[in-house]
PDB file of C-alpha atoms in Angstrom:
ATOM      1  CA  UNK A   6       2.906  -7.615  74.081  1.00  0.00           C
ATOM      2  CA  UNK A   7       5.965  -6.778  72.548  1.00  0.00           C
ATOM      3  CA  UNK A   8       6.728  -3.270  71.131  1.00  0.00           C
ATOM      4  CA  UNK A   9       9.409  -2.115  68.974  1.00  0.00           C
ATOM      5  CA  UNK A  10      10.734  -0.882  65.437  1.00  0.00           C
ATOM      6  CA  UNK A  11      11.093  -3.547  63.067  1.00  0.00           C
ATOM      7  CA  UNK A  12      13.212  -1.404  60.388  1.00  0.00           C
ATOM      8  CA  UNK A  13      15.847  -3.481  59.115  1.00  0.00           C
ATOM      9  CA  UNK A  14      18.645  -0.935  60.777  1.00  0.00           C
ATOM     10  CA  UNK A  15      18.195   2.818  62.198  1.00  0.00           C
ATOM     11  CA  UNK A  16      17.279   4.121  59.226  1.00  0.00           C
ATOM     12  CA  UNK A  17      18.819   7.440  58.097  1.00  0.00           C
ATOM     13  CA  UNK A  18      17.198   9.585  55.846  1.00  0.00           C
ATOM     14  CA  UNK A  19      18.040  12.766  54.587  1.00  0.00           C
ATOM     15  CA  UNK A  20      15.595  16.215  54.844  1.00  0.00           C
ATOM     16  CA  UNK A  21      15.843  19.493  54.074  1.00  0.00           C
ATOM     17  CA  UNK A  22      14.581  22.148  56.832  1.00  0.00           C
ATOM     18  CA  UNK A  23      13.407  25.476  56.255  1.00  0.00           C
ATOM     19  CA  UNK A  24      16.384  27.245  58.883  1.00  0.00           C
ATOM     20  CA  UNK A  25      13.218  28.987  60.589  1.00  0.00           C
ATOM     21  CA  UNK A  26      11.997  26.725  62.195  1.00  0.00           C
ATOM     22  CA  UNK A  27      15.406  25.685  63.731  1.00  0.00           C
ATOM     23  CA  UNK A  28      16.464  29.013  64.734  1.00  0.00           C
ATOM     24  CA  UNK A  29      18.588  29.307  61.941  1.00  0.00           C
ATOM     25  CA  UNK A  30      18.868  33.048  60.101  1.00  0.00           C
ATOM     26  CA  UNK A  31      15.758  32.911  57.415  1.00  0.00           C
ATOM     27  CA  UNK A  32      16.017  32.066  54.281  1.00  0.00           C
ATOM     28  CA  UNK A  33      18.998  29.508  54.764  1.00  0.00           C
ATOM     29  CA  UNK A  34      18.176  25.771  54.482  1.00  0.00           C
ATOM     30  CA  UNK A  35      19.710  23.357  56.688  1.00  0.00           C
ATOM     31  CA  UNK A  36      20.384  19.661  55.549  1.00  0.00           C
ATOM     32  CA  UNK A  37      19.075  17.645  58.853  1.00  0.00           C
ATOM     33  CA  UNK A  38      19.500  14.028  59.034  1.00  0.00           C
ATOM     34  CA  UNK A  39      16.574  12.164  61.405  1.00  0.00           C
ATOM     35  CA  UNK A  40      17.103   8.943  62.470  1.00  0.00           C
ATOM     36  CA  UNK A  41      13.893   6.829  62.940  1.00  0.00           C
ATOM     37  CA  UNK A  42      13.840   4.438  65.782  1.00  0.00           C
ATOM     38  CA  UNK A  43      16.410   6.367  67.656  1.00  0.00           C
ATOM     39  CA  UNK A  44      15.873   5.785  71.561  1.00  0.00           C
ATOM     40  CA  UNK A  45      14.177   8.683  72.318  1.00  0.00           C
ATOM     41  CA  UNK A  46      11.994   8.497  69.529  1.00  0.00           C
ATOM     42  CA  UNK A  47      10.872   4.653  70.157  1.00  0.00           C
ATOM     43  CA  UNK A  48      10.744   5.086  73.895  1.00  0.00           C
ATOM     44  CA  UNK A  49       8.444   8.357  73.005  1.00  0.00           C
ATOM     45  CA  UNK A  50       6.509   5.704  70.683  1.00  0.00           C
ATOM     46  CA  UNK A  51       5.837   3.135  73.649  1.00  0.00           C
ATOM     47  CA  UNK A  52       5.506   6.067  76.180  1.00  0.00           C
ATOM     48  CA  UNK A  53       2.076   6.941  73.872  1.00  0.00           C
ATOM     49  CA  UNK A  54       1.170   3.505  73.869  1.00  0.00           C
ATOM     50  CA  UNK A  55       0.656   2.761  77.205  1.00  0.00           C
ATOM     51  CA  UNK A  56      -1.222   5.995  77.892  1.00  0.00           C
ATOM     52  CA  UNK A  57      -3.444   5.215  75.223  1.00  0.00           C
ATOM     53  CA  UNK A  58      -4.108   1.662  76.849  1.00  0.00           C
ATOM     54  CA  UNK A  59      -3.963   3.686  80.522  1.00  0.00           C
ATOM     55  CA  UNK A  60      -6.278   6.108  79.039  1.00  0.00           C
ATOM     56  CA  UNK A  61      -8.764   3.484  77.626  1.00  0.00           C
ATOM     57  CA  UNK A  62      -8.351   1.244  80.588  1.00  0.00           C
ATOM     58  CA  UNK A  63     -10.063   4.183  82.635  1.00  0.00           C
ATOM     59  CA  UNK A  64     -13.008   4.005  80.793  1.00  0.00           C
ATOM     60  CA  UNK A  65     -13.452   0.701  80.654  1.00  0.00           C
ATOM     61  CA  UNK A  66     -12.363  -0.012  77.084  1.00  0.00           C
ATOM     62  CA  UNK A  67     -10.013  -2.780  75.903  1.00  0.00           C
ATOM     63  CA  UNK A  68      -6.232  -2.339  75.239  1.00  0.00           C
ATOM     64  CA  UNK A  69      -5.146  -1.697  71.929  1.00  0.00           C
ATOM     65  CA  UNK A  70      -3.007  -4.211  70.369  1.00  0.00           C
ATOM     66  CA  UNK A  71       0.258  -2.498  68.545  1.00  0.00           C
ATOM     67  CA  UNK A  72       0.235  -2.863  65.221  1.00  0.00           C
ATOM     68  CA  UNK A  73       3.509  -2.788  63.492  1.00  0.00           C
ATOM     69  CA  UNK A  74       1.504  -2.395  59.650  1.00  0.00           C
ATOM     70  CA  UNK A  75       0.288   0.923  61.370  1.00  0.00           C
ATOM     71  CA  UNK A  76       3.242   2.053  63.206  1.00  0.00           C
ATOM     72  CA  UNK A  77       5.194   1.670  59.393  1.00  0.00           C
ATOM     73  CA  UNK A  78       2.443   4.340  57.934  1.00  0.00           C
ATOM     74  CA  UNK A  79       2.825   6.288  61.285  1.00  0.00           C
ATOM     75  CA  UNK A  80       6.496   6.654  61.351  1.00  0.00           C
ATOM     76  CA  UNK A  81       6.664   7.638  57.473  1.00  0.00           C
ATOM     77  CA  UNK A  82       3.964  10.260  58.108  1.00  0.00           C
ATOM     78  CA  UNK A  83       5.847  11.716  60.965  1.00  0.00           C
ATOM     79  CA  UNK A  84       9.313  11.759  58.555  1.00  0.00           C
ATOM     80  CA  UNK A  85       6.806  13.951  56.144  1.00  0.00           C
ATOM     81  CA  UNK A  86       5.934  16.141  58.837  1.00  0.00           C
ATOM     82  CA  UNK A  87       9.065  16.862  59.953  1.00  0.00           C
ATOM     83  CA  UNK A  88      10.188  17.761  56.518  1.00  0.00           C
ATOM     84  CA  UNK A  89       7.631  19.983  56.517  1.00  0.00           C
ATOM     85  CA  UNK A  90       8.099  21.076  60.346  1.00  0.00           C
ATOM     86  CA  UNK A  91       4.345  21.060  60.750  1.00  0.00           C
ATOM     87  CA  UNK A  92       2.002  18.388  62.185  1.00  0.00           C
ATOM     88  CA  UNK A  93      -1.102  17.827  59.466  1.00  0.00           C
ATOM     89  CA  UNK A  94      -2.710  14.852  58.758  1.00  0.00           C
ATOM     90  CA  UNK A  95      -1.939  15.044  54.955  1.00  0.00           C
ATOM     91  CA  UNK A  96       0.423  17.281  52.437  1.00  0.00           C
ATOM     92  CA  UNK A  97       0.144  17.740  48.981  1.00  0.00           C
ATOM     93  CA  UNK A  98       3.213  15.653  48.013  1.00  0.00           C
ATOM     94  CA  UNK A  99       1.870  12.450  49.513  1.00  0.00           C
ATOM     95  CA  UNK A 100      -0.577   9.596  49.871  1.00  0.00           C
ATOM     96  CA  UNK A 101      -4.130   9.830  51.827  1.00  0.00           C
ATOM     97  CA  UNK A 102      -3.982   7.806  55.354  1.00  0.00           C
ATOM     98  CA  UNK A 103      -6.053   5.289  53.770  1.00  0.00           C
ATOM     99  CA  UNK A 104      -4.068   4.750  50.932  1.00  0.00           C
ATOM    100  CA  UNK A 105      -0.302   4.693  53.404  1.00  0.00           C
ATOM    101  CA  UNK A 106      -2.046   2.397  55.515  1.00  0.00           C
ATOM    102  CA  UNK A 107      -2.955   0.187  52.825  1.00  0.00           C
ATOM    103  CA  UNK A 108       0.584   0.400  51.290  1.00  0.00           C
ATOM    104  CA  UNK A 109       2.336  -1.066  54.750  1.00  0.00           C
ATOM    105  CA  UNK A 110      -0.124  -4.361  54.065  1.00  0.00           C
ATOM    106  CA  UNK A 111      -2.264  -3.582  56.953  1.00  0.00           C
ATOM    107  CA  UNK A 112      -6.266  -4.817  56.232  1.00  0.00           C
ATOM    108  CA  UNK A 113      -8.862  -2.610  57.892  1.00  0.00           C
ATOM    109  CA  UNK A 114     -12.305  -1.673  58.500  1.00  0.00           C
ATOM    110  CA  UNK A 115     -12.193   1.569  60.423  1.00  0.00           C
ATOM    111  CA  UNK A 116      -9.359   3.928  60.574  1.00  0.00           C
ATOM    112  CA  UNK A 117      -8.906   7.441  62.163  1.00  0.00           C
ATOM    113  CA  UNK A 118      -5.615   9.283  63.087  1.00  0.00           C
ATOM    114  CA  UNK A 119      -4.046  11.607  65.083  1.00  0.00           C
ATOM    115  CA  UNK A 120      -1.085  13.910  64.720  1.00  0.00           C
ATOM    116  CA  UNK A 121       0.975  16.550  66.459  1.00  0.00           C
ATOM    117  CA  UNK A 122       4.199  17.646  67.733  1.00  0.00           C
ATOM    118  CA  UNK A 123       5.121  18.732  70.908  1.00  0.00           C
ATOM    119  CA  UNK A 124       8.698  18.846  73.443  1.00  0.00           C
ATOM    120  CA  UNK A 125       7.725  15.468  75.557  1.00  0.00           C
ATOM    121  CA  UNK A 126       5.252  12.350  75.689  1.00  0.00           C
ATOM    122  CA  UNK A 127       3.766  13.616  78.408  1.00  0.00           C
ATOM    123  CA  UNK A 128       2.875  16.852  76.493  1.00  0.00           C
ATOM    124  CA  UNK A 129       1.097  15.306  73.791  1.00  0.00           C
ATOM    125  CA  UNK A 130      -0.584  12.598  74.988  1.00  0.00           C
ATOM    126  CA  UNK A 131      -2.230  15.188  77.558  1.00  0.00           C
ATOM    127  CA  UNK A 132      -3.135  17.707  74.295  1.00  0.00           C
ATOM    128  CA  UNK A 133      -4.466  14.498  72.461  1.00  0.00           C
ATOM    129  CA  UNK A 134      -6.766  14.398  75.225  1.00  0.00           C
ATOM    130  CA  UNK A 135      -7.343  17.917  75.939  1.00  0.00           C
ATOM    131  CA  UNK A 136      -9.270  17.621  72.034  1.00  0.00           C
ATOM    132  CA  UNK A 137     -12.567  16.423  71.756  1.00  0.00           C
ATOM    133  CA  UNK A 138     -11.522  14.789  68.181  1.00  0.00           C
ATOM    134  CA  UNK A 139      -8.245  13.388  69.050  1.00  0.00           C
ATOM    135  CA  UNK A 140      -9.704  12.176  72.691  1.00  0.00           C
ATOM    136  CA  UNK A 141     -12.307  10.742  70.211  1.00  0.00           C
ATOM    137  CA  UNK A 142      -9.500   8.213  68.459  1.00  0.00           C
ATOM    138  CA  UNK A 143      -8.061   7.468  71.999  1.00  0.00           C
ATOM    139  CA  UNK A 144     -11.180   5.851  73.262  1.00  0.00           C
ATOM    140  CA  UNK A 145     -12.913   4.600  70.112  1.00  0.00           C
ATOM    141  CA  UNK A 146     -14.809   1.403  71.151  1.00  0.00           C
ATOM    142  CA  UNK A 147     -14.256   0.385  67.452  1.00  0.00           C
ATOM    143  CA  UNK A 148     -10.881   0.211  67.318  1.00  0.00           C
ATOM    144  CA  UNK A 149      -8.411  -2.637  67.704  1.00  0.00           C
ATOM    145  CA  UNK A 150      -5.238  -1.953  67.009  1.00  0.00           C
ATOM    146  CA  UNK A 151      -2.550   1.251  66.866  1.00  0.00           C
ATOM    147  CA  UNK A 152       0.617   2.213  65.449  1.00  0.00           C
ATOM    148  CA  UNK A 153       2.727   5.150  66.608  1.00  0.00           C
ATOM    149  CA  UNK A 154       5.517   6.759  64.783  1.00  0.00           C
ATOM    150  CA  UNK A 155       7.650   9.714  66.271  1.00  0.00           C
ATOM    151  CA  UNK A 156      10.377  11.063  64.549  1.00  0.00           C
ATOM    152  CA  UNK A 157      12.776  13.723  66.933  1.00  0.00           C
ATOM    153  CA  UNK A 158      13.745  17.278  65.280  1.00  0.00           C
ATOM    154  CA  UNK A 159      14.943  19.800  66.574  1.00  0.00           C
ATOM    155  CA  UNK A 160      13.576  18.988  70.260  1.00  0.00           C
ATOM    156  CA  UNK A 161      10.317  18.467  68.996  1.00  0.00           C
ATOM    157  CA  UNK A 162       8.786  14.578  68.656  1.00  0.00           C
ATOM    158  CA  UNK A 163       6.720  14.903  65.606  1.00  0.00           C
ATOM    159  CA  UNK A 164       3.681  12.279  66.280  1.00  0.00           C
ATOM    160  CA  UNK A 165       1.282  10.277  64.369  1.00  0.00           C
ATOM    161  CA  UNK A 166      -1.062   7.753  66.069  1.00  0.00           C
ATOM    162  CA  UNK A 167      -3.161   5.651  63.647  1.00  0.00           C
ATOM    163  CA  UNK A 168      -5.806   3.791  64.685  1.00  0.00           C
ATOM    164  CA  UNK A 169      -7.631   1.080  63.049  1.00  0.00           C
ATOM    165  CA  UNK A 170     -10.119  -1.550  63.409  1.00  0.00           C
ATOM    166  CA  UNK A 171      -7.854  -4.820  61.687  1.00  0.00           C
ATOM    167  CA  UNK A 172      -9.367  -7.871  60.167  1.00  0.00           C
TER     168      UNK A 172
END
C-alpha cells in the first residue's frame, strides 16, 4: 500500500502564532511558516498508520486502507490547529468534519475523528489509546479507510486521524 502526500509541492503557508505558546514574551505575535509534508511530519503521518493497522491487527480487525481524500481534510485540520496552537476537533472559523471531508471528494458512510498534539508518534498514538473514545476510532469494526495529517510547530506534531467507512 503506498503512503504519501500528494500536494502538488511542499506547500508553504503562512500563520500567525500567539508568542505564548512558543516561548516568546506575551503579547508579541510571531509570523511562523509550517510546511506540510515536511519529512518529519509525513514520516510522523505513516508512523500513526501502521500503529493503527498494528493496533487493529491485535485485535483481530482488518487493516485500514489510507485514504488520501481523508488525509487532505486531516492535514488542513491540523494547519487550523496549529494556528490556533490547540488540538480540537472543530473552531469557530471553519467547516464541520463532515462537511471538510466532503469538500476533499471523499464519499462516506461512517466517519469519526481523532485529534491531538504531542512531542513524538510514539506519544500520541499511545494517548490515542490510553482514551476510551479515541481507542474507540482506532479499532472501529466499521471503518475502512484513514487519513492522517500532522503538521510540526514548534516541536509539537499537531495530529488529526479521520476515519471513515468509504463507498
Amino acid at each position: 500500500m503506498r503512503i504519501g502526500t500528494r500536494l502538488a509541492a511542499l506547500a508553504m503557508v503562512g500563520i500567525g502564532v500567539c508568542g505564548a505558546a512558543q516561548s516568546q514574551p506575551q503579547g508579541r505575535t510571531e509570523e511562523v511558516r509550517v510546511e506540510i509534508g515536511r519529512p518529519a511530519a509525513t514520516l510522523t503521518e505513516k508512523e500513526l498508520f501502521l500503529a493503527v493497522n498494528e493496533a487493529r491487527q491485535t485485535q483481530g480487525l482488518p487493516p485500514l486502507r489510507w485514504n488520501e481524500s481523508l488525509a487532505t481534510a486531516a492535514r488542513r485540520h491540523a494547519v487550523v490547529m496549529a494556528q490556533h496552537g490547540s488540538a480540537q476537533h472543530g473552531f469557530e472559523d471553519e467547516p464541520s468534519l463532515s462537511v471538510r471531508v466532503k469538500q476533499t471528494g471523499a464519499h462516506f458512510s461512517w466517519l469519526s475523528e481523532n485529534v491531538t498534539q504531542g512531542p513524538k508518534a510514539e506519544f500520541i498514538h499511545s494517548q490515542f489509546m490510553k482514551s476510551p473514545s479515541h481507542r474507540a476510532n482506532i479499532l472501529d469494526a466499521d471503518m475502512n479507510s484513514i487519513g492522517i495529517g500532522v503538521v510540526e510547530l514548534g516541536g509539537q506534531f499537531y495530529t488529526v486521524e479521520d476515519f471513515a467507512n468509504v463507498k
